[in-house]
PDB file of C-alpha atoms and ligand atoms in Angstrom:
ATOM      1  CA  MET A   1      90.732 144.189  59.905  1.00 42.00           C
ATOM      2  CA  PHE A   2      89.601 146.073  56.854  1.00 47.00           C
ATOM      3  CA  TYR A   3      87.291 148.713  55.196  1.00 50.00           C
ATOM      4  CA  LYS A   4      85.031 148.338  52.559  1.00 54.00           C
ATOM      5  CA  HIS A   5      83.913 151.436  50.721  1.00 55.00           C
ATOM      6  CA  ILE A   6      80.698 151.982  49.127  1.00 54.00           C
ATOM      7  CA  LYS A   7      79.505 154.847  47.390  1.00 55.00           C
ATOM      8  CA  LEU A   8      75.733 155.609  47.312  1.00 57.00           C
ATOM      9  CA  ARG A   9      74.448 158.923  45.728  1.00 55.00           C
ATOM     10  CA  GLY A  10      77.641 160.696  46.011  1.00 60.00           C
ATOM     11  CA  LYS A  11      78.176 159.692  49.540  1.00 58.00           C
ATOM     12  CA  THR A  12      80.637 157.001  50.571  1.00 61.00           C
ATOM     13  CA  PHE A  13      80.022 154.556  53.049  1.00 54.00           C
ATOM     14  CA  ARG A  14      82.082 152.725  55.453  1.00 53.00           C
ATOM     15  CA  PHE A  15      81.847 149.294  55.933  1.00 48.00           C
ATOM     16  CA  LEU A  16      84.204 147.095  58.269  1.00 44.00           C
ATOM     17  CA  GLY A  17      84.981 143.554  57.757  1.00 44.00           C
ATOM     18  CA  THR A  18      82.210 142.760  55.548  1.00 45.00           C
ATOM     19  CA  SER A  19      82.616 138.858  54.079  1.00 50.00           C
ATOM     20  CA  ALA A  20      83.342 138.579  50.495  1.00 53.00           C
ATOM     21  CA  ALA A  21      80.261 137.598  49.470  1.00 53.00           C
ATOM     22  CA  THR A  22      78.317 140.296  51.170  1.00 51.00           C
ATOM     23  CA  SER A  23      80.348 142.792  49.947  1.00 52.00           C
ATOM     24  CA  ALA A  24      80.109 141.473  46.275  1.00 56.00           C
ATOM     25  CA  ASN A  25      76.455 141.482  46.584  1.00 52.00           C
ATOM     26  CA  MET A  26      76.757 144.859  47.815  1.00 54.00           C
ATOM     27  CA  ARG A  27      78.731 146.265  45.098  1.00 52.00           C
ATOM     28  CA  ALA A  28      76.143 144.765  42.772  1.00 52.00           C
ATOM     29  CA  VAL A  29      72.988 146.343  44.293  1.00 52.00           C
ATOM     30  CA  THR A  30      74.682 149.312  44.362  1.00 47.00           C
ATOM     31  CA  ALA A  31      76.395 149.475  40.825  1.00 46.00           C
ATOM     32  CA  LYS A  32      73.652 148.369  38.888  1.00 50.00           C
ATOM     33  CA  GLY A  33      70.539 148.841  41.067  1.00 56.00           C
ATOM     34  CA  ASN A  34      68.164 146.275  39.448  1.00 71.00           C
ATOM     35  CA  ALA A  35      69.508 147.079  36.332  1.00 79.00           C
ATOM     36  CA  THR A  36      70.446 143.392  35.237  1.00 87.00           C
ATOM     37  CA  THR A  37      66.997 142.170  36.473  1.00 88.00           C
ATOM     38  CA  GLU A  38      65.326 144.100  34.419  1.00 91.00           C
ATOM     39  CA  ALA A  39      67.234 143.410  31.561  1.00 92.00           C
ATOM     40  CA  ARG A  40      66.563 139.874  31.770  1.00 92.00           C
ATOM     41  CA  LEU A  41      62.756 140.456  32.247  1.00 95.00           C
ATOM     42  CA  ARG A  42      63.125 142.666  29.015  1.00 95.00           C
ATOM     43  CA  LEU A  43      64.814 140.032  27.059  1.00 94.00           C
ATOM     44  CA  MET A  44      62.087 137.221  27.906  1.00 94.00           C
ATOM     45  CA  LEU A  45      59.342 139.357  27.073  1.00 96.00           C
ATOM     46  CA  VAL A  46      60.878 139.961  23.763  1.00 95.00           C
ATOM     47  CA  ARG A  47      61.659 136.473  23.545  1.00 95.00           C
ATOM     48  CA  ALA A  48      57.831 135.466  24.356  1.00 94.00           C
ATOM     49  CA  GLY A  49      56.598 137.740  21.816  1.00 95.00           C
ATOM     50  CA  ILE A  50      54.963 139.973  24.489  1.00 95.00           C
ATOM     51  CA  ARG A  51      55.034 143.706  23.010  1.00 93.00           C
ATOM     52  CA  GLY A  52      53.478 147.080  23.336  1.00 94.00           C
ATOM     53  CA  TRP A  53      55.142 148.111  26.960  1.00 96.00           C
ATOM     54  CA  LYS A  54      57.070 150.736  27.681  1.00 96.00           C
ATOM     55  CA  LEU A  55      60.225 151.534  29.952  1.00 96.00           C
ATOM     56  CA  HIS A  56      60.680 153.980  32.828  1.00 95.00           C
ATOM     57  CA  THR A  57      57.169 156.019  31.959  1.00 95.00           C
ATOM     58  CA  SER A  58      57.933 159.261  33.565  1.00 95.00           C
ATOM     59  CA  SER A  59      54.570 160.455  33.482  1.00 96.00           C
ATOM     60  CA  LEU A  60      53.289 157.617  35.943  1.00 97.00           C
ATOM     61  CA  ILE A  61      54.069 157.451  39.609  1.00 97.00           C
ATOM     62  CA  GLY A  62      57.045 155.932  40.684  1.00 96.00           C
ATOM     63  CA  LYS A  63      58.523 155.872  37.132  1.00 96.00           C
ATOM     64  CA  PRO A  64      57.453 151.828  37.067  1.00 97.00           C
ATOM     65  CA  ASP A  65      60.051 149.714  35.188  1.00 96.00           C
ATOM     66  CA  PHE A  66      57.432 148.512  32.630  1.00 97.00           C
ATOM     67  CA  TYR A  67      53.982 149.716  31.501  1.00 98.00           C
ATOM     68  CA  PHE A  68      51.590 148.086  29.159  1.00 98.00           C
ATOM     69  CA  PRO A  69      49.281 151.014  28.311  1.00 97.00           C
ATOM     70  CA  GLN A  70      46.893 148.702  26.589  1.00 95.00           C
ATOM     71  CA  GLN A  71      46.314 146.876  29.754  1.00 96.00           C
ATOM     72  CA  ARG A  72      46.988 149.950  32.116  1.00 97.00           C
ATOM     73  CA  LEU A  73      49.450 147.343  33.906  1.00 98.00           C
ATOM     74  CA  VAL A  74      52.324 148.720  35.784  1.00 98.00           C
ATOM     75  CA  LEU A  75      55.293 146.442  36.454  1.00 98.00           C
ATOM     76  CA  PHE A  76      57.724 147.000  38.827  1.00 97.00           C
ATOM     77  CA  VAL A  77      60.799 144.881  39.605  1.00 96.00           C
ATOM     78  CA  ASP A  78      61.527 145.061  42.870  1.00 95.00           C
ATOM     79  CA  GLY A  79      65.567 144.886  43.742  1.00 94.00           C
ATOM     80  CA  CYS A  80      65.385 142.438  46.913  1.00 95.00           C
ATOM     81  CA  PHE A  81      67.782 144.315  49.180  1.00 95.00           C
ATOM     82  CA  TRP A  82      66.652 147.787  48.514  1.00 94.00           C
ATOM     83  CA  HIS A  83      62.788 147.043  48.794  1.00 96.00           C
ATOM     84  CA  SER A  84      63.305 144.594  51.838  1.00 95.00           C
ATOM     85  CA  CYS A  85      62.341 141.365  50.336  1.00 96.00           C
ATOM     86  CA  PRO A  86      61.088 138.932  52.881  1.00 94.00           C
ATOM     87  CA  ARG A  87      62.891 136.079  51.835  1.00 94.00           C
ATOM     88  CA  CYS A  88      66.299 137.368  50.977  1.00 92.00           C
ATOM     89  CA  GLY A  89      66.045 141.444  52.199  1.00 88.00           C
ATOM     90  CA  HIS A  90      68.808 141.952  54.918  1.00 90.00           C
ATOM     91  CA  LEU A  91      70.346 144.850  57.105  1.00 93.00           C
ATOM     92  CA  PRO A  92      73.796 145.645  56.685  1.00 94.00           C
ATOM     93  CA  ARG A  93      75.752 144.765  60.053  1.00 93.00           C
ATOM     94  CA  ARG A  94      77.408 148.671  60.180  1.00 94.00           C
ATOM     95  CA  ASN A  95      75.177 151.649  60.194  1.00 95.00           C
ATOM     96  CA  ARG A  96      72.292 149.665  61.174  1.00 95.00           C
ATOM     97  CA  ALA A  97      70.051 152.905  62.102  1.00 96.00           C
ATOM     98  CA  TYR A  98      70.702 154.584  58.782  1.00 96.00           C
ATOM     99  CA  TRP A  99      69.815 151.447  56.778  1.00 96.00           C
ATOM    100  CA  SER A 100      66.743 150.525  58.888  1.00 96.00           C
ATOM    101  CA  GLU A 101      65.708 154.111  58.119  1.00 96.00           C
ATOM    102  CA  LYS A 102      66.440 154.010  54.731  1.00 96.00           C
ATOM    103  CA  LEU A 103      64.663 150.554  54.097  1.00 96.00           C
ATOM    104  CA  ARG A 104      61.908 151.614  55.711  1.00 96.00           C
ATOM    105  CA  ARG A 105      61.170 154.554  53.845  1.00 97.00           C
ATOM    106  CA  ASN A 106      61.442 152.700  50.539  1.00 96.00           C
ATOM    107  CA  LYS A 107      58.828 150.354  51.686  1.00 96.00           C
ATOM    108  CA  GLU A 108      56.943 152.958  52.720  1.00 97.00           C
ATOM    109  CA  ARG A 109      57.173 154.588  49.197  1.00 97.00           C
ATOM    110  CA  ASP A 110      56.321 151.695  47.380  1.00 97.00           C
ATOM    111  CA  LEU A 111      53.322 151.078  49.202  1.00 97.00           C
ATOM    112  CA  LEU A 112      52.117 154.744  48.601  1.00 97.00           C
ATOM    113  CA  TYR A 113      53.172 154.645  44.903  1.00 97.00           C
ATOM    114  CA  THR A 114      51.124 151.252  44.489  1.00 98.00           C
ATOM    115  CA  ARG A 115      48.052 152.612  46.356  1.00 97.00           C
ATOM    116  CA  MET A 116      48.548 155.707  44.079  1.00 97.00           C
ATOM    117  CA  LEU A 117      48.673 154.066  40.737  1.00 98.00           C
ATOM    118  CA  ARG A 118      45.533 151.548  41.953  1.00 98.00           C
ATOM    119  CA  SER A 119      43.223 154.401  42.647  1.00 98.00           C
ATOM    120  CA  GLN A 120      44.531 155.860  39.589  1.00 97.00           C
ATOM    121  CA  GLY A 121      42.748 152.584  37.877  1.00 97.00           C
ATOM    122  CA  TYR A 122      46.195 150.930  37.082  1.00 98.00           C
ATOM    123  CA  LYS A 123      46.836 146.864  37.787  1.00 97.00           C
ATOM    124  CA  VAL A 124      50.073 147.298  39.708  1.00 98.00           C
ATOM    125  CA  LEU A 125      52.495 143.801  39.639  1.00 98.00           C
ATOM    126  CA  ARG A 126      55.507 143.894  41.651  1.00 97.00           C
ATOM    127  CA  LEU A 127      58.111 141.169  40.832  1.00 96.00           C
ATOM    128  CA  TRP A 128      61.160 140.517  43.511  1.00 96.00           C
ATOM    129  CA  GLU A 129      64.285 140.220  41.953  1.00 95.00           C
ATOM    130  CA  CYS A 130      64.838 136.604  43.486  1.00 95.00           C
ATOM    131  CA  GLN A 131      61.458 135.619  41.891  1.00 95.00           C
ATOM    132  CA  LEU A 132      62.628 136.282  38.431  1.00 95.00           C
ATOM    133  CA  LYS A 133      65.824 134.346  39.143  1.00 94.00           C
ATOM    134  CA  LYS A 134      64.468 131.287  40.571  1.00 95.00           C
ATOM    135  CA  SER A 135      61.567 130.681  38.655  1.00 96.00           C
ATOM    136  CA  PRO A 136      61.649 133.114  35.376  1.00 95.00           C
ATOM    137  CA  GLN A 137      59.097 131.072  33.382  1.00 95.00           C
ATOM    138  CA  LYS A 138      56.764 131.468  36.271  1.00 97.00           C
ATOM    139  CA  GLN A 139      57.005 134.980  36.569  1.00 96.00           C
ATOM    140  CA  LEU A 140      56.297 134.881  32.675  1.00 96.00           C
ATOM    141  CA  HIS A 141      53.123 133.142  32.832  1.00 96.00           C
ATOM    142  CA  ARG A 142      52.099 134.998  35.405  1.00 96.00           C
ATOM    143  CA  ILE A 143      52.519 138.263  33.491  1.00 97.00           C
ATOM    144  CA  ALA A 144      51.239 136.965  30.223  1.00 96.00           C
ATOM    145  CA  SER A 145      47.941 135.649  31.806  1.00 94.00           C
ATOM    146  CA  LEU A 146      47.433 139.137  33.323  1.00 96.00           C
ATOM    147  CA  LEU A 147      48.016 140.770  30.014  1.00 96.00           C
ATOM    148  CA  ASN A 148      45.323 138.521  28.359  1.00 94.00           C
ATOM    149  CA  ARG A 149      42.804 138.953  31.390  1.00 95.00           C
ATOM    150  CA  LEU A 150      43.463 142.663  31.412  1.00 94.00           C
ATOM    151  CA  HIS A 151      43.107 142.999  27.488  1.00 83.00           C
ATOM    152  CA  LYS A 152      39.954 144.862  25.897  1.00 69.00           C
TER     153      LYS A 152
HETATM  154 ZN1   ZN B   1      64.307 138.381  47.477  1.00 91.49          ZN
END
């Protein structure tokens, strides 16, 4: 038996006997959040010549990953673990109650932010980390056509 220690917002969580793959996955999400996915999308946008976006606009609810002011489009890249992706989200085996509550609250907050932003007249698009990995071109196309449609 072995323990894995995972540090999260200053607290250390101990996981018992998780598989190497799971631990690697946990470490990745813990260390970087969705920074890698976001960086990938940033690069894709630049390559596609899509401009005029801002990162982490703190004046907007939820500090969206990308904001296109001209089109009033807000774009979130949701990490599959933290935002409970229906395809690949999962509950860690240890501390189930803790994680279940934490992930539930995350989901609730996502919904609330989306609703609040929409009520303020923003178009909100949420992309899953796994969608961006599996079909980057398709997601880029979605973004591009939405921007075209919203352009005034
Ligand atoms: Zn996913």
